[in-house]
Structure formats: structure tokens, C-alpha cells
Amino acid sequence: MHGLVNQAIERFACETYDEGFWKDVCRRAGLGSCAFDAMQVYDGAITERVLDALFQTLGKGQDEVLEDIGTFLVSARASTAVRRLLRFSGTDFVDFLYSLDDLPARVRLAVPDLLLPQLELHEHAAHRFSLAVGATDGLRNRYGHVMLGLLRAMADDYGALVVLEHKGAKGNEEIIAITLLETAFAEGRNFELAAGAQ
Amino acid sequence: MSAGRSDPAALAQMLDTLCPMHALIDATGHIRHAGPALCKLRPDRQLNGRRLLEVMELRRPRAEGHMAGLLALARQKLHFALRDRPRTELKGVLVPLGDEFGLPGGAVLNLSFGISIVDAVREYALTGTDFAATDLAVELLYLVEAKSTAMDELRRLNLRLDGARAQAEQAAYTDKLTGLRNRRALEPVLDDAVRSGRSFALLHLDLDWFKAVNDGFGHAAGDRVLQAVAERLTEGTRERDTQIRVGGDEFLLVLPRAGGREEISRLARRLIDSIERPVMHDGRELRVSASIGACLSTDYDPVDVTRMMRGADTALYAAKAAGRGRCVFHDPKPGGSGFAGPA
């Protein structure tokens, strides 16, 4: 598992809760060190252990926690980089949805060894979509809820009003239903192409 | 000629979408229409009606400053720069218009930022909608930003590794018990001393009666004595001197620019006196002394660390033999006695 994924979990735990909480999670997961390196590759089993420890320490359902992580990736102050890189994908939320199929390839351009699950968008009717989220790197049925949180936060970022629903897993795929109620419901966050401009 | 065919507005509308940073130029070289992205470069200026070459300068290739000169460069890559600040550089290509577009003798000039795009998006606060849907500019900017984010992360990783390495090095060269340098540090320290080209003294110090303390009062007492000796050696020497614990109760001092025999003798005496002060441990007074074998780099030509080490060792042996608690110098000069005055 890529260190960026583990580090995202670490940052989520440290910033949403605190460092003491993160240390508890690491202890429960039986980790020697509490700090993940963003540029290192770890055994996928470690990520599983950390996630399980996180769910247990929080005493929350895993779907809910995974969704919170997805939202954190986009909206946390510390992860402007992720939000910005995602915003390069589309000029509005629908454009962003249309580009989701390319997201894993886009991510590989930036970090060649970061493998993300396959994403496939289906358009059922005007403003009604579903997103199939594949499994990758041994993490099954985890990314769907993370994507749900991420999509929610991105819709917010673009100022779109959407209804998102996790439809469960079908084989190796998780399905997210996306209904777009309004593309310009609220004023989205500004996005200038120049880094550091906002 | 039909009205539709002769209306440059229809052409302008099409080009606004296909290449938003374009200009329609008439036969006199004046801008008749500027695309939305071009307008964004000079938002507070009316570009329509101004002469193109007043707005921007043609850098390359050289051409006559009139419309005919520009038309002569049709379909070539052109390099422009805006005339007022910010003097953004632009790449362009010009295609003459036939009569059918309602702008006879005119031309379409399409422009792009080229490599100046990274600065330009910042300068003009451009967004994704300022580029044609097919333009790779946004992908390029994505890559630039992704790469610099990755580079920042690598830089942070490097700093962390550097810190860890420095720490590990420090630990590798440090004697755990006394905090002095350890045997591993010996070679680099001596190498530095020789390479500096300056004089230095080498003092090989061995504790007297240490075995009695160890045997009589246990290892904890022995360790306490070694720590006390280390403190006294550090306090009794200067910042630039190096104190190394080379083994059990053996120490080596490397003293750059320490003066001649007289100064070294005085220093050695002071160190021995301080080591002879009792060390308190578990309510007991522990007492040791020290013998020192010394040599000066100035006595060796060329300076040879191996010979100096051997010399200091021999001198230490002589100091022990002469009754301990003293310093003896090694004199390597031919005809010298081998040893010089005990301190």
C-alpha cells in the first residue's frame, strides 16, 4: 500500500482528533512507529490493521469513518494539494464527474506507483449517474465509502447540490448512486489554475 | 455575396470557442475582435480598434511593422511580447482571411502562452474556462503542480533522513557511558588534525588504580569514576580539543594548537590533579590517578599518525614505569633519548 494512503489516514486521525488518539490507534494496530512516510510503500495488511484499529478506537461504524476520511481528503486545510489536483479535472461538477474514469491515470501521472481503484461512471438519465468503484491493492469494499465522502466534499467545493447513496457491493465493485439536483446551488470555492493564488 | 458569408461576427463567435486567445485583424492591421482569453490579459483596456503591433511587439522573426509584413509571415510560428507590463510572451500563428469572411485582406491570429503559461495563469488569475476544451494547458498545469507537490514531499523526506543520519552518526561516534567520543571517532579526528596542517598534541591517558576500584567496589563504582573522569577531562580542556574514550579506562586527547612541551606539561599536571580528586559514590570516596604519554606533531616530520600513536603509547608505558601519576613525552628525533622530562 502506498505511503500516501497510510499517511492520509494518519493525518485524518491527528487532525480530526489528536495525536494522542492516533497513538492509541497505532498501539491497537500493533505498529512500531506512528509516522508513515508518504514516499514509501507498505504492506497492505498494515493499512487493514490501522483501519480496523481506527474503527474500534472510534467506536463508530466503518462506513461512516471511511466517508469522513474521504471528506477530510478534500476539505481539510492540510490537504489543499489533493483538492487542487482534483479541481484540475473539471470546470464544474458534471465535468468533474465525467473525468472520474480518468482519475486513476491522472493520479499515476503525479505519483506513478500510487494505485487507485478503477472508477467507471454510468449516466442513466439527465442528472442521474452511478459510479462503480473497483477494488485494488487488496483493499476490498473500502474505497466506495471514501469516494462517497470525497464526492460529497467535491460537490460542496463546486457549489453543486447532490444526493449520494452507497448502493452496496456487487462482486468486486461498489456502486454509488449520484443524483444531481442543482449544478450551481451555492457559490463554489474559487479555483484558480495558479498554485498558491488562493 | 450573402450576409452570412460576409459577417465576421459569425467567424468571431466560432473562434471564441475553438481558440479563445485569438484576434481578428483587418487589412490595416487593426484588431477587429479579440477572443475572451486575449481580453483577459488586458481587462481594463479596449483591444478592439487598436493596432495589433501597438498592443504587442513581434519579437521573432523580424518583420516590417505593417500588415503586409505580418501577412508575409503567415503560417509560421511567431513570437510576440505584450508592450506594456506585464510583458507576457506569446506564441502565435497567423492565417490570412479570404473575402468570404467579411474581412478582406485581414487575418486570424491565434495565440498561446507557450512555456510562460505557469507565470501567466498566476498573473492573470486564469481558470479552466479560459482555455479551449481541447487545450492541454490545464493538464500541463496539473502536471506542474503535481510534480512540485511530489518534490516538496521528497524534500521533506530528505531533510528527515538527513536529520536521522546525523543523529545516527553522532550515536555511532559517541561512547554511551561517558558521552565522550568513542574509538570509532579516533581515525576521523586524527585525520582532521593532520589535514588541518596545524600543530597538535596527542595525549594517551590511562587511569591508575582503576582496577582496584572496579574489583573492590563493583562495576557501578567503576562506571561512576569513568563518568567523573570524562567530565573532568572535558572541563580541563578547550572547546576545540577532542576527548576520546578508546577503551576500558584509556582515553586519548587530541589538542590542536596546544603549544610546546611546557604548556602541555602544565595541562597534563592539571588534568592528573583533577582526576586525583576523590569521586563520591554511595557515600564512599573513590580515588584513582592517571598516567599520560604525550607527543607533539611538531616533533614528527612528516607528521605520521601511526608513529605518533605508537610514541604516545610507549611514553605512557614509561610514565607507568616511572611511578604513575605523571606525564612523559615521546621524543622521536634521532639521537633523542626517546623520552623527555616527566611532568
Coordinates of C-alpha atoms in Angstrom, one line a residue:
Chain A
M1 CA 0.0 0.0 0.0
H2 CA 1.3 3.4 -0.9
G3 CA 2.6 5.5 2.0
L4 CA 0.3 8.4 0.8
V5 CA -2.8 6.3 1.7
N6 CA -1.5 5.4 5.1
Q7 CA -0.4 9.0 5.7
A8 CA -3.8 10.2 4.7
I9 CA -5.3 8.0 7.5
E10 CA -2.6 9.3 9.9
R11 CA -3.4 12.9 9.1
F12 CA -7.1 12.3 9.3
A13 CA -6.7 10.8 12.8
C14 CA -4.3 13.5 14.0
E15 CA -6.2 16.5 12.7
T16 CA -9.8 15.4 13.2
Y17 CA -9.0 14.0 16.7
D18 CA -5.5 14.5 18.1
E19 CA -2.0 12.9 18.2
G20 CA -2.8 11.1 21.4
F21 CA -5.7 9.5 19.7
W22 CA -3.5 8.5 16.7
K23 CA -1.0 6.9 19.1
D24 CA -3.8 4.9 20.6
V25 CA -4.8 3.7 17.2
C26 CA -1.2 2.7 16.4
R27 CA -0.8 0.9 19.6
R28 CA -4.0 -1.0 19.0
A29 CA -2.8 -1.9 15.5
G30 CA 0.5 -3.1 16.9
L31 CA 2.6 -0.6 14.9
G32 CA 6.2 0.1 15.9
S33 CA 6.3 3.6 14.6
C34 CA 3.4 6.1 14.4
A35 CA 4.6 8.0 11.4
F36 CA 4.1 6.9 7.8
D37 CA 6.3 8.1 5.1
A38 CA 4.5 9.5 2.1
M39 CA 7.0 8.1 -0.4
Q40 CA 7.3 4.6 0.9
V41 CA 5.4 1.5 0.1
Y42 CA 3.9 -0.5 2.9
D43 CA 2.3 -3.9 3.2
G44 CA -1.4 -3.7 2.5
A45 CA -2.1 -5.7 5.7
I46 CA -0.8 -2.8 7.7
T47 CA -3.4 -0.5 6.2
E48 CA -6.1 -3.0 7.1
R49 CA -4.9 -3.2 10.7
V50 CA -4.7 0.5 11.1
L51 CA -8.2 0.9 9.7
D52 CA -9.6 -1.8 12.0
A53 CA -7.9 -0.2 14.9
L54 CA -9.3 3.2 13.9
F55 CA -12.9 1.9 13.7
Q56 CA -12.5 0.2 17.1
T57 CA -10.9 3.2 18.8
L58 CA -13.6 5.5 17.5
G59 CA -16.4 3.0 18.2
K60 CA -18.1 4.2 15.0
G61 CA -19.3 2.2 12.1
Q62 CA -16.6 1.7 9.4
D63 CA -18.7 3.1 6.6
E64 CA -19.1 6.4 8.4
V65 CA -15.4 6.6 9.3
L66 CA -14.3 5.9 5.7
E67 CA -16.7 8.5 4.4
D68 CA -15.2 11.0 6.9
I69 CA -11.7 10.2 5.6
G70 CA -12.9 10.9 2.0
T71 CA -14.4 14.3 3.1
F72 CA -11.2 15.1 5.0
L73 CA -9.1 14.5 1.9
V74 CA -10.8 17.3 0.1
S75 CA -11.9 19.8 2.7
A76 CA -9.2 19.7 5.4
R77 CA -6.9 22.7 5.5
A78 CA -3.9 20.5 5.4
S79 CA -4.9 18.7 2.2
T80 CA -5.3 21.7 -0.2
A81 CA -3.0 19.8 -2.6
V82 CA -5.5 17.0 -3.1
R83 CA -8.4 19.4 -3.5
R84 CA -6.5 21.4 -6.0
L85 CA -5.3 18.4 -8.0
L86 CA -8.9 17.1 -8.1
R87 CA -10.2 20.5 -9.3
F88 CA -7.9 20.4 -12.3
S89 CA -10.1 17.5 -13.5
G90 CA -13.2 19.6 -14.4
T91 CA -14.5 23.1 -14.7
D92 CA -17.9 22.2 -13.0
F93 CA -19.2 19.3 -11.0
V94 CA -20.6 17.4 -14.0
D95 CA -17.3 18.0 -15.9
F96 CA -15.6 16.6 -12.8
L97 CA -17.9 13.5 -12.8
Y98 CA -17.2 12.9 -16.5
S99 CA -13.4 12.9 -15.7
L100 CA -13.6 10.4 -12.9
D101 CA -12.9 7.5 -15.2
D102 CA -9.5 9.1 -15.9
L103 CA -8.8 9.8 -12.2
P104 CA -6.6 6.7 -11.6
A105 CA -4.5 7.5 -14.7
R106 CA -4.3 11.2 -13.7
V107 CA -3.1 10.2 -10.2
R108 CA -0.5 7.9 -11.8
L109 CA 0.9 10.8 -13.7
A110 CA 1.6 12.5 -10.5
V111 CA 2.6 9.5 -8.4
P112 CA 3.4 6.6 -10.7
D113 CA 3.2 3.9 -8.0
L114 CA 0.0 5.0 -6.4
L115 CA -2.7 2.6 -7.5
L116 CA -6.2 3.7 -7.1
P117 CA -9.3 1.6 -7.8
Q118 CA -10.9 1.7 -11.3
L119 CA -13.7 4.2 -11.5
E120 CA -16.5 3.9 -14.0
L121 CA -19.2 6.5 -14.4
H122 CA -22.6 5.5 -15.9
E123 CA -25.1 8.1 -17.0
H124 CA -28.6 6.8 -16.6
A125 CA -30.7 9.9 -17.3
A126 CA -30.1 13.7 -17.2
H127 CA -28.6 14.4 -13.7
R128 CA -28.6 10.7 -12.7
F129 CA -25.4 8.8 -12.5
S130 CA -23.8 5.8 -10.9
L131 CA -20.2 5.3 -10.1
A132 CA -18.7 1.8 -10.0
V133 CA -15.7 1.7 -7.7
G134 CA -13.3 -1.3 -8.1
A135 CA -11.1 -2.9 -5.6
T136 CA -7.3 -2.5 -5.6
D137 CA -4.2 -3.4 -3.6
G138 CA -6.1 -5.9 -1.5
L139 CA -8.4 -3.3 0.0
R140 CA -11.9 -4.6 -0.9
N141 CA -15.0 -2.6 -0.3
R142 CA -13.2 0.2 1.4
Y143 CA -12.8 2.8 -1.3
G144 CA -16.5 3.1 -2.0
H145 CA -17.3 4.9 1.2
V146 CA -14.1 7.0 0.9
M147 CA -15.2 8.0 -2.6
L148 CA -18.6 8.9 -1.3
G149 CA -17.2 11.3 1.2
L150 CA -14.8 12.7 -1.4
L151 CA -17.7 13.3 -3.9
R152 CA -19.7 15.0 -1.2
A153 CA -16.9 17.3 -0.4
M154 CA -16.2 18.0 -4.1
A155 CA -19.8 18.8 -4.8
D156 CA -19.7 21.2 -2.0
D157 CA -16.5 22.7 -3.4
Y158 CA -18.1 23.2 -6.8
G159 CA -21.3 24.5 -5.2
A160 CA -23.4 21.7 -6.6
L161 CA -26.4 20.1 -4.8
V162 CA -26.3 16.4 -5.0
V163 CA -27.8 13.3 -3.4
L164 CA -25.3 10.5 -2.9
E165 CA -26.1 6.9 -1.9
H166 CA -23.9 3.9 -1.4
K167 CA -25.7 1.0 -3.0
G168 CA -23.6 -1.7 -1.6
A169 CA -21.1 -4.0 -3.3
K170 CA -21.6 -6.2 -6.4
G171 CA -18.8 -8.7 -6.7
N172 CA -15.6 -6.7 -6.6
E173 CA -17.4 -3.4 -7.3
E174 CA -19.1 -0.9 -5.0
I175 CA -21.8 1.2 -6.5
I176 CA -22.5 4.9 -5.7
A177 CA -25.7 6.5 -6.9
I178 CA -25.4 10.2 -7.7
T179 CA -28.3 12.4 -8.3
L180 CA -27.6 16.0 -9.3
L181 CA -30.3 18.4 -8.1
E182 CA -28.6 21.6 -9.0
T183 CA -25.2 22.4 -10.6
A184 CA -25.0 25.9 -9.2
F185 CA -26.8 25.6 -5.9
A186 CA -24.3 27.6 -3.9
E187 CA -21.3 29.6 -4.8
G188 CA -18.4 27.1 -5.0
R189 CA -15.0 27.7 -3.8
N190 CA -12.9 29.7 -6.2
F191 CA -10.3 27.7 -8.2
E192 CA -7.5 29.5 -10.0
L193 CA -5.1 27.5 -12.0
A194 CA -2.1 29.1 -10.5
A195 CA -0.7 27.4 -7.4
G196 CA -0.7 29.5 -4.3
A197 CA -3.1 32.0 -5.7
Q198 CA -5.7 31.2 -3.1
Chain B
M1 CA -22.4 37.5 -51.5
S2 CA -24.8 36.5 -48.8
A3 CA -25.0 38.4 -45.5
G4 CA -24.0 35.2 -43.5
R5 CA -20.9 34.7 -45.6
S6 CA -19.7 38.2 -45.2
D7 CA -20.3 38.6 -41.5
P8 CA -17.1 38.5 -39.4
A9 CA -19.2 38.2 -36.3
A10 CA -20.0 34.5 -37.1
L11 CA -16.4 33.7 -37.5
A12 CA -15.6 35.5 -34.2
Q13 CA -18.2 33.5 -32.4
M14 CA -16.8 30.3 -33.7
L15 CA -13.2 31.2 -32.8
D16 CA -14.2 32.4 -29.3
T17 CA -14.9 28.7 -28.6
L18 CA -12.3 27.0 -30.6
C19 CA -9.4 29.3 -29.8
P20 CA -10.3 31.8 -27.1
M21 CA -7.0 33.6 -27.3
H22 CA -7.3 34.8 -30.9
A23 CA -7.6 38.2 -32.6
L24 CA -9.3 39.1 -35.9
I25 CA -7.2 41.6 -37.7
D26 CA -8.4 43.8 -40.6
A27 CA -6.4 44.8 -43.7
T28 CA -4.9 47.8 -41.9
G29 CA -3.5 45.7 -39.1
H30 CA -6.1 46.8 -36.5
I31 CA -7.8 44.4 -34.1
R32 CA -11.5 44.0 -35.1
H33 CA -12.2 41.3 -32.5
A34 CA -10.3 39.9 -29.6
G35 CA -11.1 36.5 -28.1
P36 CA -12.3 36.3 -24.5
A37 CA -8.9 34.9 -23.2
L38 CA -7.0 37.6 -25.0
C39 CA -9.3 40.2 -23.4
K40 CA -8.5 38.8 -20.0
L41 CA -4.8 39.7 -20.5
R42 CA -5.7 43.4 -20.6
P43 CA -9.1 43.5 -18.9
D44 CA -9.1 47.3 -18.4
R45 CA -8.2 48.1 -22.0
Q46 CA -10.3 48.1 -25.1
L47 CA -8.4 46.0 -27.6
N48 CA -10.8 46.3 -30.4
G49 CA -9.8 49.1 -32.8
R50 CA -6.2 49.2 -31.7
R51 CA -3.4 48.4 -34.0
L52 CA -2.1 44.9 -33.2
L53 CA 1.5 45.8 -33.2
E54 CA 0.8 48.6 -30.7
V55 CA -0.5 46.1 -28.3
M56 CA 2.2 43.5 -28.8
E57 CA 5.6 43.6 -30.3
L58 CA 6.7 40.9 -32.8
R59 CA 10.0 39.6 -31.4
R60 CA 10.8 36.9 -33.9
P61 CA 11.1 36.6 -36.8
R62 CA 11.9 40.2 -37.7
A63 CA 9.3 41.9 -39.9
E64 CA 8.2 45.2 -41.3
G65 CA 5.9 46.9 -38.8
H66 CA 2.8 46.9 -41.0
M67 CA 0.1 44.5 -42.1
A68 CA 1.9 43.4 -45.2
G69 CA 4.9 42.5 -43.2
L70 CA 2.8 40.3 -40.9
L71 CA 1.0 38.7 -43.8
A72 CA 4.3 37.7 -45.2
L73 CA 4.9 35.6 -42.1
A74 CA 1.6 33.7 -42.5
R75 CA 1.5 30.2 -41.1
Q76 CA 4.9 30.5 -39.4
K77 CA 5.5 30.3 -35.6
L78 CA 5.6 33.9 -34.3
H79 CA 7.0 35.2 -31.0
F80 CA 5.2 38.2 -29.5
A81 CA 5.5 40.1 -26.2
L82 CA 2.9 42.5 -24.9
R83 CA 4.2 46.0 -25.0
D84 CA 3.2 47.2 -21.5
R85 CA 3.6 45.4 -18.2
P86 CA 3.3 42.5 -17.5
R87 CA 5.3 41.9 -20.7
T88 CA 3.9 38.3 -21.2
E89 CA 5.4 36.4 -24.1
L90 CA 3.1 34.8 -26.5
K91 CA 3.4 32.3 -29.3
G92 CA 1.2 32.8 -32.3
V93 CA 0.3 31.8 -35.8
L94 CA -1.4 33.9 -38.4
V95 CA -3.7 32.8 -41.2
P96 CA -4.9 35.4 -43.9
L97 CA -8.6 35.6 -44.5
G98 CA -10.2 35.3 -47.9
D99 CA -13.1 37.5 -48.9
E100 CA -15.7 35.0 -47.7
F101 CA -15.4 36.0 -44.0
G102 CA -16.3 39.6 -44.5
L103 CA -12.8 40.8 -43.6
P104 CA -10.9 41.1 -46.9
G105 CA -7.2 41.5 -46.6
G106 CA -7.5 40.6 -42.9
A107 CA -6.2 37.7 -40.9
V108 CA -6.8 35.4 -37.9
L109 CA -4.1 35.4 -35.3
N110 CA -4.2 32.6 -32.8
L111 CA -2.1 33.0 -29.7
S112 CA -0.9 30.8 -26.8
F113 CA 1.3 31.2 -23.8
G114 CA 3.9 28.6 -24.6
I115 CA 6.2 27.9 -21.7
S116 CA 5.2 31.2 -20.0
I117 CA 1.9 29.6 -19.1
V118 CA 2.8 28.9 -15.4
D119 CA 3.5 32.6 -14.8
A120 CA 0.6 33.7 -16.9
V121 CA -2.1 31.8 -15.1
R122 CA -0.9 33.5 -11.9
E123 CA -0.5 36.9 -13.4
Y124 CA -4.0 36.9 -15.0
A125 CA -5.8 34.6 -12.5
L126 CA -6.9 32.3 -15.3
T127 CA -9.3 29.4 -14.8
G128 CA -10.1 26.3 -16.7
T129 CA -12.8 28.1 -18.7
D130 CA -10.2 30.5 -20.2
F131 CA -8.8 27.6 -22.3
A132 CA -10.4 25.7 -25.2
A133 CA -11.9 22.4 -24.1
T134 CA -9.3 20.6 -26.2
D135 CA -6.3 22.7 -25.0
L136 CA -3.8 20.7 -23.0
A137 CA -2.9 23.7 -20.9
V138 CA -4.9 22.6 -17.9
E139 CA -3.3 19.1 -18.0
L140 CA 0.1 20.7 -18.2
L141 CA -0.6 22.9 -15.2
Y142 CA -1.9 19.9 -13.3
L143 CA 1.3 18.1 -14.0
V144 CA 3.4 21.0 -12.9
E145 CA 1.6 21.3 -9.7
A146 CA 1.5 17.5 -9.1
K147 CA 5.3 17.3 -9.7
S148 CA 6.1 20.2 -7.4
T149 CA 3.9 18.8 -4.7
A150 CA 5.7 15.5 -5.0
M151 CA 9.1 17.3 -5.0
D152 CA 8.1 19.1 -1.8
E153 CA 7.3 15.8 -0.2
L154 CA 10.6 14.4 -1.3
R155 CA 12.5 17.4 0.0
R156 CA 10.8 16.9 3.4
L157 CA 11.7 13.2 3.3
N158 CA 15.3 14.2 2.5
L159 CA 15.5 16.6 5.4
R160 CA 14.1 13.9 7.7
L161 CA 16.6 11.4 6.5
D162 CA 19.5 13.9 6.8
G163 CA 18.5 14.5 10.4
A164 CA 18.2 10.8 11.2
R165 CA 21.6 10.2 9.6
A166 CA 23.3 13.0 11.6
Q167 CA 21.7 11.5 14.7
A168 CA 22.8 8.0 13.9
E169 CA 26.3 9.2 13.1
Q170 CA 26.5 11.1 16.3
A171 CA 25.4 8.0 18.2
A172 CA 27.9 5.8 16.3
Y173 CA 30.8 8.1 17.4
T174 CA 29.7 8.5 21.0
D175 CA 30.6 6.5 24.0
K176 CA 27.4 5.7 25.8
L177 CA 28.7 5.6 29.3
T178 CA 30.7 8.9 29.3
G179 CA 29.3 10.9 26.4
L180 CA 32.8 11.3 25.0
R181 CA 33.8 10.2 21.5
N182 CA 34.4 6.5 21.1
R183 CA 37.1 4.5 19.4
R184 CA 35.3 4.8 16.0
A185 CA 35.9 8.6 16.2
L186 CA 39.6 8.1 16.6
E187 CA 40.5 7.9 12.9
P188 CA 38.4 10.8 11.6
V189 CA 39.5 13.0 14.4
L190 CA 43.2 12.3 13.8
D191 CA 42.8 12.6 10.0
D192 CA 41.2 16.0 10.6
A193 CA 44.1 17.1 12.8
V194 CA 46.7 16.1 10.2
R195 CA 44.8 17.5 7.3
S196 CA 44.4 20.9 9.1
G197 CA 48.2 21.3 8.7
R198 CA 48.4 22.8 12.1
S199 CA 50.4 21.5 15.1
F200 CA 48.6 19.3 17.6
A201 CA 49.4 17.2 20.7
L202 CA 48.3 13.7 21.4
L203 CA 47.8 12.6 25.0
H204 CA 47.3 9.0 25.8
L205 CA 45.9 8.8 29.2
D206 CA 45.4 5.6 31.3
L207 CA 43.9 5.6 34.8
D208 CA 45.9 4.3 37.7
W209 CA 44.4 2.1 40.4
F210 CA 41.1 1.8 38.4
K211 CA 41.2 -2.0 38.6
A212 CA 41.2 -1.7 42.4
V213 CA 38.1 0.5 42.3
N214 CA 36.3 -2.0 40.0
D215 CA 37.3 -5.0 41.9
G216 CA 36.8 -3.5 45.4
F217 CA 33.5 -1.6 44.9
G218 CA 31.9 -3.1 41.8
H219 CA 31.3 -2.1 38.2
A220 CA 28.8 0.6 39.2
A221 CA 31.5 2.4 41.1
G222 CA 33.9 1.9 38.2
D223 CA 31.4 3.4 35.8
R224 CA 30.9 6.4 38.1
V225 CA 34.6 7.0 38.2
L226 CA 34.8 6.8 34.4
Q227 CA 32.0 9.4 34.1
A228 CA 33.7 11.7 36.6
V229 CA 37.0 11.4 34.7
A230 CA 35.2 12.2 31.5
E231 CA 33.7 15.3 33.0
R232 CA 37.0 16.5 34.4
L233 CA 38.8 15.9 31.1
T234 CA 36.1 17.9 29.3
E235 CA 36.2 20.7 31.8
G236 CA 40.0 20.8 31.9
T237 CA 40.4 21.1 28.1
R238 CA 39.3 23.6 25.5
E239 CA 36.3 23.7 23.2
R240 CA 38.4 22.7 20.2
D241 CA 40.0 19.7 21.9
T242 CA 38.7 16.2 21.4
Q243 CA 38.4 13.7 24.2
I244 CA 38.0 10.1 23.2
R245 CA 37.5 7.0 25.4
V246 CA 39.4 4.5 23.4
G247 CA 38.8 1.5 25.7
G248 CA 38.1 0.5 29.3
D249 CA 40.0 3.1 31.3
E250 CA 42.0 4.5 28.5
F251 CA 41.5 7.9 27.0
L252 CA 43.0 9.9 24.1
L253 CA 43.1 13.6 23.9
V254 CA 43.7 15.4 20.6
L255 CA 44.7 19.0 21.3
P256 CA 45.1 21.3 18.2
R257 CA 47.5 24.3 18.6
A258 CA 48.2 23.4 22.2
G259 CA 51.7 25.0 22.4
G260 CA 55.0 23.3 23.3
R261 CA 56.1 20.8 25.9
E262 CA 55.9 23.4 28.7
E263 CA 52.3 24.2 28.1
I264 CA 51.3 20.6 27.6
S265 CA 53.1 19.5 30.8
R266 CA 51.2 22.1 32.8
L267 CA 47.9 21.0 31.2
A268 CA 48.8 17.3 31.9
R269 CA 49.6 18.1 35.5
R270 CA 46.3 19.9 36.0
L271 CA 44.3 17.0 34.4
I272 CA 46.1 14.4 36.7
D273 CA 45.4 16.6 39.7
S274 CA 41.7 16.9 38.9
I275 CA 41.4 13.2 38.3
E276 CA 43.0 12.5 41.7
R277 CA 40.2 14.4 43.4
P278 CA 38.0 11.8 45.1
V279 CA 34.8 10.7 43.4
M280 CA 31.8 10.2 45.7
H281 CA 29.8 7.0 45.2
D282 CA 27.3 5.5 47.7
G283 CA 28.8 7.5 50.5
R284 CA 32.3 6.3 49.6
E285 CA 35.3 8.2 48.3
L286 CA 36.8 6.6 45.3
R287 CA 40.3 7.5 44.3
V288 CA 42.2 7.0 41.1
S289 CA 45.1 8.8 39.3
A290 CA 46.3 8.9 35.8
S291 CA 49.4 8.4 33.7
I292 CA 49.9 10.2 30.4
G293 CA 52.1 9.5 27.4
A294 CA 52.3 12.6 25.2
C295 CA 53.7 13.6 21.9
L296 CA 53.7 16.7 19.7
S297 CA 53.1 16.7 15.9
T298 CA 56.0 19.2 15.6
D299 CA 58.4 16.5 16.6
Y300 CA 57.5 14.4 13.6
D301 CA 58.5 15.2 10.1
P302 CA 56.4 14.3 8.2
V303 CA 53.6 14.1 10.6
D304 CA 52.7 10.4 10.9
V305 CA 49.7 9.4 13.0
T306 CA 50.7 5.8 13.3
R307 CA 54.2 6.7 14.7
M308 CA 52.6 9.3 17.0
M309 CA 50.2 6.8 18.4
R310 CA 53.0 4.3 18.9
G311 CA 55.1 7.1 20.5
A312 CA 52.4 8.2 22.9
D313 CA 51.8 4.6 23.8
T314 CA 55.5 4.0 24.6
A315 CA 55.6 7.2 26.6
L316 CA 52.5 6.1 28.6
Y317 CA 54.3 2.9 29.4
A318 CA 57.3 4.8 30.5
A319 CA 55.1 7.1 32.7
K320 CA 53.6 4.0 34.3
A321 CA 57.1 2.5 34.9
A322 CA 58.4 5.8 36.4
G323 CA 55.8 5.6 39.2
R324 CA 52.4 6.6 37.7
G325 CA 50.5 9.8 38.2
R326 CA 52.7 11.7 35.7
C327 CA 53.2 12.7 32.0
V328 CA 56.1 11.6 29.8
F329 CA 56.8 12.9 26.3
H330 CA 58.0 10.8 23.5
D331 CA 60.9 12.3 21.5
P332 CA 61.3 10.6 18.1
K333 CA 64.3 12.7 17.0
P334 CA 67.4 10.7 16.0
G335 CA 69.8 10.9 18.9
G336 CA 67.0 11.9 21.3
S337 CA 66.6 9.8 24.4
G338 CA 63.2 8.6 23.3
F339 CA 61.7 10.3 26.3
A340 CA 61.7 13.7 27.7
G341 CA 61.2 15.1 31.1
P342 CA 58.4 13.7 33.2
A343 CA 55.9 16.4 34.3

